[in-house]
Amino acid sequence: MNKILLHIEGLMVLLLTLYLYAYFEFSWLLFFVLLLAPDISMLGYLISNKAGALIYNIFHTYSMAIAVVLYGLLFVNAIVLAIGLIWTAHIGMDRIIGYGLKYLSGFKENHLNRI
């Protein structure tokens, strides 16, 4: 049941960020170009499982992405806001399909399931 709630949470985050992105009339080309950019953090696994999990989790934590959104809102910076919304949408999308925060044991171990 808890896993289902986390998937639903991801869906709600994705839908909210898509709504806000459309509301602010940001570029959809930019959205699709940057949507998978946080996955570059997987390159940390080339160093080690520990480094990979740490770097991946930093880029796949709602708190970091929402901090960027808040910065964009507070300082009226449209590009920062757009990037923060794209980043948050990416995390929500990942949660929907079962990609969660990684454990140190390896890339396939995360807080939602074993991939």
XYZ file of N, CA and C in Angstrom:
345
model
N 0.820 -1.204 0.000
C 0.000 0.000 0.000
C 0.864 1.269 0.000
N 1.922 1.287 0.843
C 2.779 2.470 0.903
C 3.467 2.745 -0.428
N 3.855 1.662 -1.118
C 4.511 1.828 -2.419
C 3.542 2.459 -3.419
N 2.291 2.056 -3.386
C 1.275 2.632 -4.280
C 1.114 4.120 -3.996
N 1.111 4.484 -2.724
C 0.986 5.902 -2.366
C 2.164 6.714 -2.901
N 3.357 6.137 -2.875
C 4.523 6.842 -3.406
C 4.439 7.011 -4.923
N 3.883 6.025 -5.601
C 3.681 6.155 -7.053
C 2.630 7.235 -7.345
N 1.563 7.265 -6.564
C 0.520 8.286 -6.738
C 1.089 9.668 -6.437
N 1.916 9.755 -5.400
C 2.564 11.021 -5.075
C 3.394 11.513 -6.268
N 4.149 10.622 -6.881
C 4.928 10.987 -8.060
C 4.046 11.503 -9.183
N 2.918 10.842 -9.404
C 1.974 11.275 -10.436
C 1.445 12.674 -10.135
N 1.079 12.926 -8.884
C 0.546 14.242 -8.516
C 1.610 15.329 -8.685
N 2.837 15.025 -8.316
C 3.930 15.997 -8.499
C 4.131 16.275 -9.984
N 4.150 15.234 -10.796
C 4.327 15.416 -12.239
C 3.196 16.260 -12.822
N 1.966 15.949 -12.466
C 0.828 16.716 -12.996
C 0.872 18.176 -12.554
N 1.227 18.415 -11.296
C 1.310 19.792 -10.808
C 2.409 20.565 -11.526
N 3.560 19.943 -11.708
C 4.642 20.655 -12.385
C 4.313 20.912 -13.858
N 3.644 19.967 -14.500
C 3.225 20.197 -15.892
C 2.234 21.357 -15.968
N 1.307 21.407 -15.016
C 0.338 22.502 -14.982
C 1.050 23.847 -14.807
N 1.965 23.901 -13.829
C 2.671 25.160 -13.571
C 3.553 25.557 -14.750
N 4.179 24.581 -15.373
C 5.014 24.861 -16.540
C 4.171 25.473 -17.657
N 2.998 24.909 -17.885
C 2.090 25.452 -18.908
C 1.551 26.823 -18.489
N 1.233 26.974 -17.222
C 0.701 28.240 -16.709
C 1.675 29.391 -16.959
N 2.966 29.139 -16.717
C 3.983 30.178 -16.920
C 4.408 30.295 -18.384
N 3.835 29.444 -19.251
C 4.069 29.480 -20.697
C 5.553 29.358 -21.059
N 6.229 28.415 -20.401
C 7.620 28.161 -20.718
C 7.713 27.307 -21.981
N 8.895 27.246 -22.535
C 9.147 26.527 -23.781
C 9.051 25.007 -23.585
N 8.210 24.370 -24.382
C 8.094 22.907 -24.310
C 9.306 22.237 -24.937
N 9.969 22.916 -25.851
C 11.214 22.378 -26.399
C 12.257 22.260 -25.281
N 12.383 23.322 -24.474
C 13.302 23.289 -23.336
C 12.918 22.165 -22.378
N 11.635 21.986 -22.156
C 11.157 20.940 -21.254
C 11.636 19.566 -21.716
N 11.424 19.252 -22.970
C 11.784 17.919 -23.464
C 13.301 17.738 -23.610
N 14.015 18.823 -23.862
C 15.473 18.733 -23.949
C 16.078 18.443 -22.568
N 15.529 19.069 -21.525
C 16.110 18.937 -20.191
C 15.453 17.872 -19.313
N 14.372 17.264 -19.762
C 13.618 16.343 -18.910
C 14.481 15.206 -18.357
N 15.381 14.680 -19.135
C 16.199 13.559 -18.672
C 17.583 13.992 -18.173
N 17.833 15.287 -18.129
C 19.141 15.791 -17.694
C 19.553 15.309 -16.298
N 18.647 15.214 -15.320
C 19.085 14.726 -13.999
C 19.670 13.314 -14.027
N 19.361 12.546 -15.048
C 19.895 11.184 -15.131
C 21.385 11.147 -15.450
N 21.948 12.282 -15.838
C 23.394 12.350 -16.025
C 24.101 12.022 -14.705
N 23.409 12.237 -13.597
C 23.986 11.943 -12.284
C 24.328 10.466 -12.110
N 23.795 9.604 -12.963
C 24.133 8.178 -12.902
C 25.608 7.937 -13.189
N 26.254 8.879 -13.827
C 27.677 8.726 -14.131
C 28.515 8.587 -12.864
N 27.975 9.014 -11.738
C 28.677 8.841 -10.475
C 28.968 7.385 -10.160
N 28.173 6.480 -10.729
C 28.406 5.049 -10.512
C 29.678 4.567 -11.190
N 30.236 5.354 -12.091
C 31.516 4.999 -12.687
C 32.654 5.126 -11.666
N 32.430 5.940 -10.643
C 33.416 6.112 -9.573
C 33.293 4.960 -8.580
N 32.088 4.805 -8.015
C 31.818 3.725 -7.059
C 30.322 3.717 -6.764
N 29.852 2.637 -6.134
C 28.436 2.579 -5.749
C 28.092 3.680 -4.752
N 28.995 3.930 -3.815
C 28.743 4.962 -2.801
C 28.645 6.347 -3.439
N 29.615 6.688 -4.287
C 29.596 7.987 -4.965
C 28.388 8.095 -5.890
N 28.102 7.016 -6.600
C 26.960 7.012 -7.507
C 25.657 7.242 -6.781
N 25.456 6.538 -5.669
C 24.215 6.696 -4.903
C 24.103 8.109 -4.346
N 25.199 8.644 -3.830
C 25.178 9.993 -3.260
C 24.837 11.031 -4.327
N 25.536 10.992 -5.446
C 25.300 11.970 -6.515
C 23.901 11.810 -7.105
N 23.500 10.565 -7.366
C 22.169 10.308 -7.916
C 21.094 10.842 -6.970
N 21.228 10.552 -5.683
C 20.213 10.968 -4.717
C 20.128 12.479 -4.570
N 21.254 13.169 -4.686
C 21.233 14.636 -4.631
C 20.376 15.190 -5.775
N 20.523 14.595 -6.960
C 19.782 15.083 -8.125
C 18.378 14.492 -8.247
N 18.017 13.577 -7.356
C 16.685 12.971 -7.418
C 15.927 13.118 -6.097
N 16.205 14.209 -5.408
C 15.535 14.540 -4.161
C 14.647 15.754 -4.408
N 13.393 15.637 -4.002
C 12.473 16.760 -4.198
C 12.984 18.044 -3.557
N 13.632 17.957 -2.409
C 14.039 19.171 -1.699
C 14.991 20.033 -2.531
N 15.905 19.411 -3.263
C 16.829 20.183 -4.095
C 16.088 20.853 -5.255
N 15.244 20.093 -5.927
C 14.510 20.634 -7.078
C 13.542 21.736 -6.648
N 12.869 21.531 -5.533
C 11.917 22.541 -5.059
C 12.654 23.787 -4.583
N 13.856 23.629 -4.040
C 14.665 24.795 -3.665
C 14.966 25.650 -4.895
N 15.230 25.005 -6.023
C 15.475 25.734 -7.269
C 14.194 26.446 -7.713
N 13.060 25.777 -7.604
C 11.768 26.403 -7.944
C 11.543 27.634 -7.063
N 11.759 27.495 -5.772
C 11.561 28.617 -4.854
C 12.505 29.775 -5.158
N 13.742 29.463 -5.483
C 14.700 30.505 -5.868
C 14.174 31.260 -7.093
N 13.706 30.503 -8.097
C 13.167 31.129 -9.305
C 11.975 32.018 -9.019
N 11.129 31.578 -8.089
C 9.956 32.385 -7.721
C 10.350 33.622 -6.918
N 11.189 33.428 -5.901
C 11.558 34.530 -5.010
C 12.363 35.614 -5.715
N 13.220 35.214 -6.636
C 14.071 36.179 -7.324
C 13.598 36.477 -8.742
N 12.367 36.074 -9.053
C 11.713 36.335 -10.329
C 12.660 36.032 -11.488
N 13.141 34.801 -11.500
C 14.061 34.354 -12.542
C 13.377 33.214 -13.305
N 12.881 33.533 -14.495
C 12.068 32.583 -15.266
C 12.844 31.329 -15.657
N 14.094 31.461 -16.056
C 14.851 30.288 -16.507
C 15.135 29.355 -15.333
N 15.451 29.910 -14.169
C 15.677 29.076 -12.987
C 14.376 28.387 -12.586
N 13.269 29.106 -12.636
C 11.967 28.511 -12.325
C 11.646 27.383 -13.300
N 11.861 27.613 -14.583
C 11.587 26.580 -15.590
C 12.444 25.340 -15.338
N 13.724 25.528 -15.056
C 14.618 24.399 -14.795
C 14.182 23.649 -13.538
N 13.801 24.376 -12.508
C 13.323 23.738 -11.286
C 12.061 22.919 -11.507
N 11.144 23.438 -12.315
C 9.918 22.699 -12.620
C 10.211 21.456 -13.450
N 11.111 21.573 -14.409
C 11.499 20.412 -15.222
C 12.145 19.354 -14.340
N 13.024 19.791 -13.462
C 13.719 18.891 -12.547
C 12.726 18.174 -11.636
N 11.768 18.922 -11.093
C 10.752 18.336 -10.226
C 9.872 17.361 -11.009
N 9.528 17.714 -12.232
C 8.740 16.811 -13.080
C 9.492 15.514 -13.334
N 10.791 15.605 -13.557
C 11.604 14.414 -13.789
C 11.534 13.473 -12.581
N 11.667 14.027 -11.393
C 11.627 13.202 -10.186
C 10.255 12.553 -10.036
N 9.187 13.310 -10.261
C 7.846 12.741 -10.205
C 7.661 11.621 -11.207
N 8.169 11.817 -12.412
C 8.086 10.792 -13.453
C 8.836 9.535 -13.025
N 10.020 9.713 -12.461
C 10.793 8.566 -11.971
C 10.024 7.796 -10.899
N 9.396 8.521 -9.979
C 8.661 7.863 -8.896
C 7.478 7.057 -9.428
N 6.833 7.559 -10.464
C 5.704 6.842 -11.052
C 6.137 5.477 -11.559
N 7.296 5.418 -12.212
C 7.726 4.155 -12.822
C 8.586 3.297 -11.897
N 8.774 3.761 -10.654
C 9.437 2.916 -9.669
C 10.893 3.203 -9.394
N 11.420 4.283 -9.953
C 12.801 4.655 -9.649
C 12.793 5.551 -8.420
N 13.482 5.116 -7.400
C 13.537 5.881 -6.169
C 14.958 6.257 -5.808
N 15.122 6.718 -4.599
C 16.446 7.059 -4.097
C 17.258 5.786 -3.934
N 18.511 5.858 -4.286
C 19.357 4.661 -4.340
C 19.992 4.330 -2.995
N 20.154 3.038 -2.764
C 20.918 2.554 -1.616
C 22.369 2.377 -2.040
N 23.255 2.317 -1.071
C 24.684 2.193 -1.366
C 25.045 0.850 -1.976
N 24.164 -0.135 -1.866
C 24.468 -1.486 -2.344
C 24.524 -1.597 -3.867
N 23.948 -0.648 -4.592
C 24.009 -0.694 -6.044
C 22.859 0.049 -6.686
N 22.990 0.286 -7.975
C 22.010 1.090 -8.713
C 20.617 0.479 -8.701
N 20.522 -0.826 -8.704
C 19.222 -1.479 -8.806
C 18.459 -1.518 -7.492
N 19.066 -1.102 -6.415
C 18.420 -1.082 -5.101
C 17.960 0.339 -4.792
N 16.626 0.529 -4.623
C 16.143 1.862 -4.276
C 15.003 1.771 -3.276
N 14.559 2.905 -2.785
C 13.562 2.930 -1.719
C 12.161 2.519 -2.177
N 11.950 2.382 -3.459
C 10.638 1.960 -3.942
C 10.598 0.478 -4.278
N 11.657 -0.042 -4.832
C 11.701 -1.475 -5.171
C 13.075 -1.867 -5.689
N 13.202 -3.126 -6.008
C 14.436 -3.610 -6.644
C 14.153 -3.694 -8.143
N 14.992 -3.022 -8.930
C 14.783 -2.981 -10.383
C 15.536 -4.132 -11.018
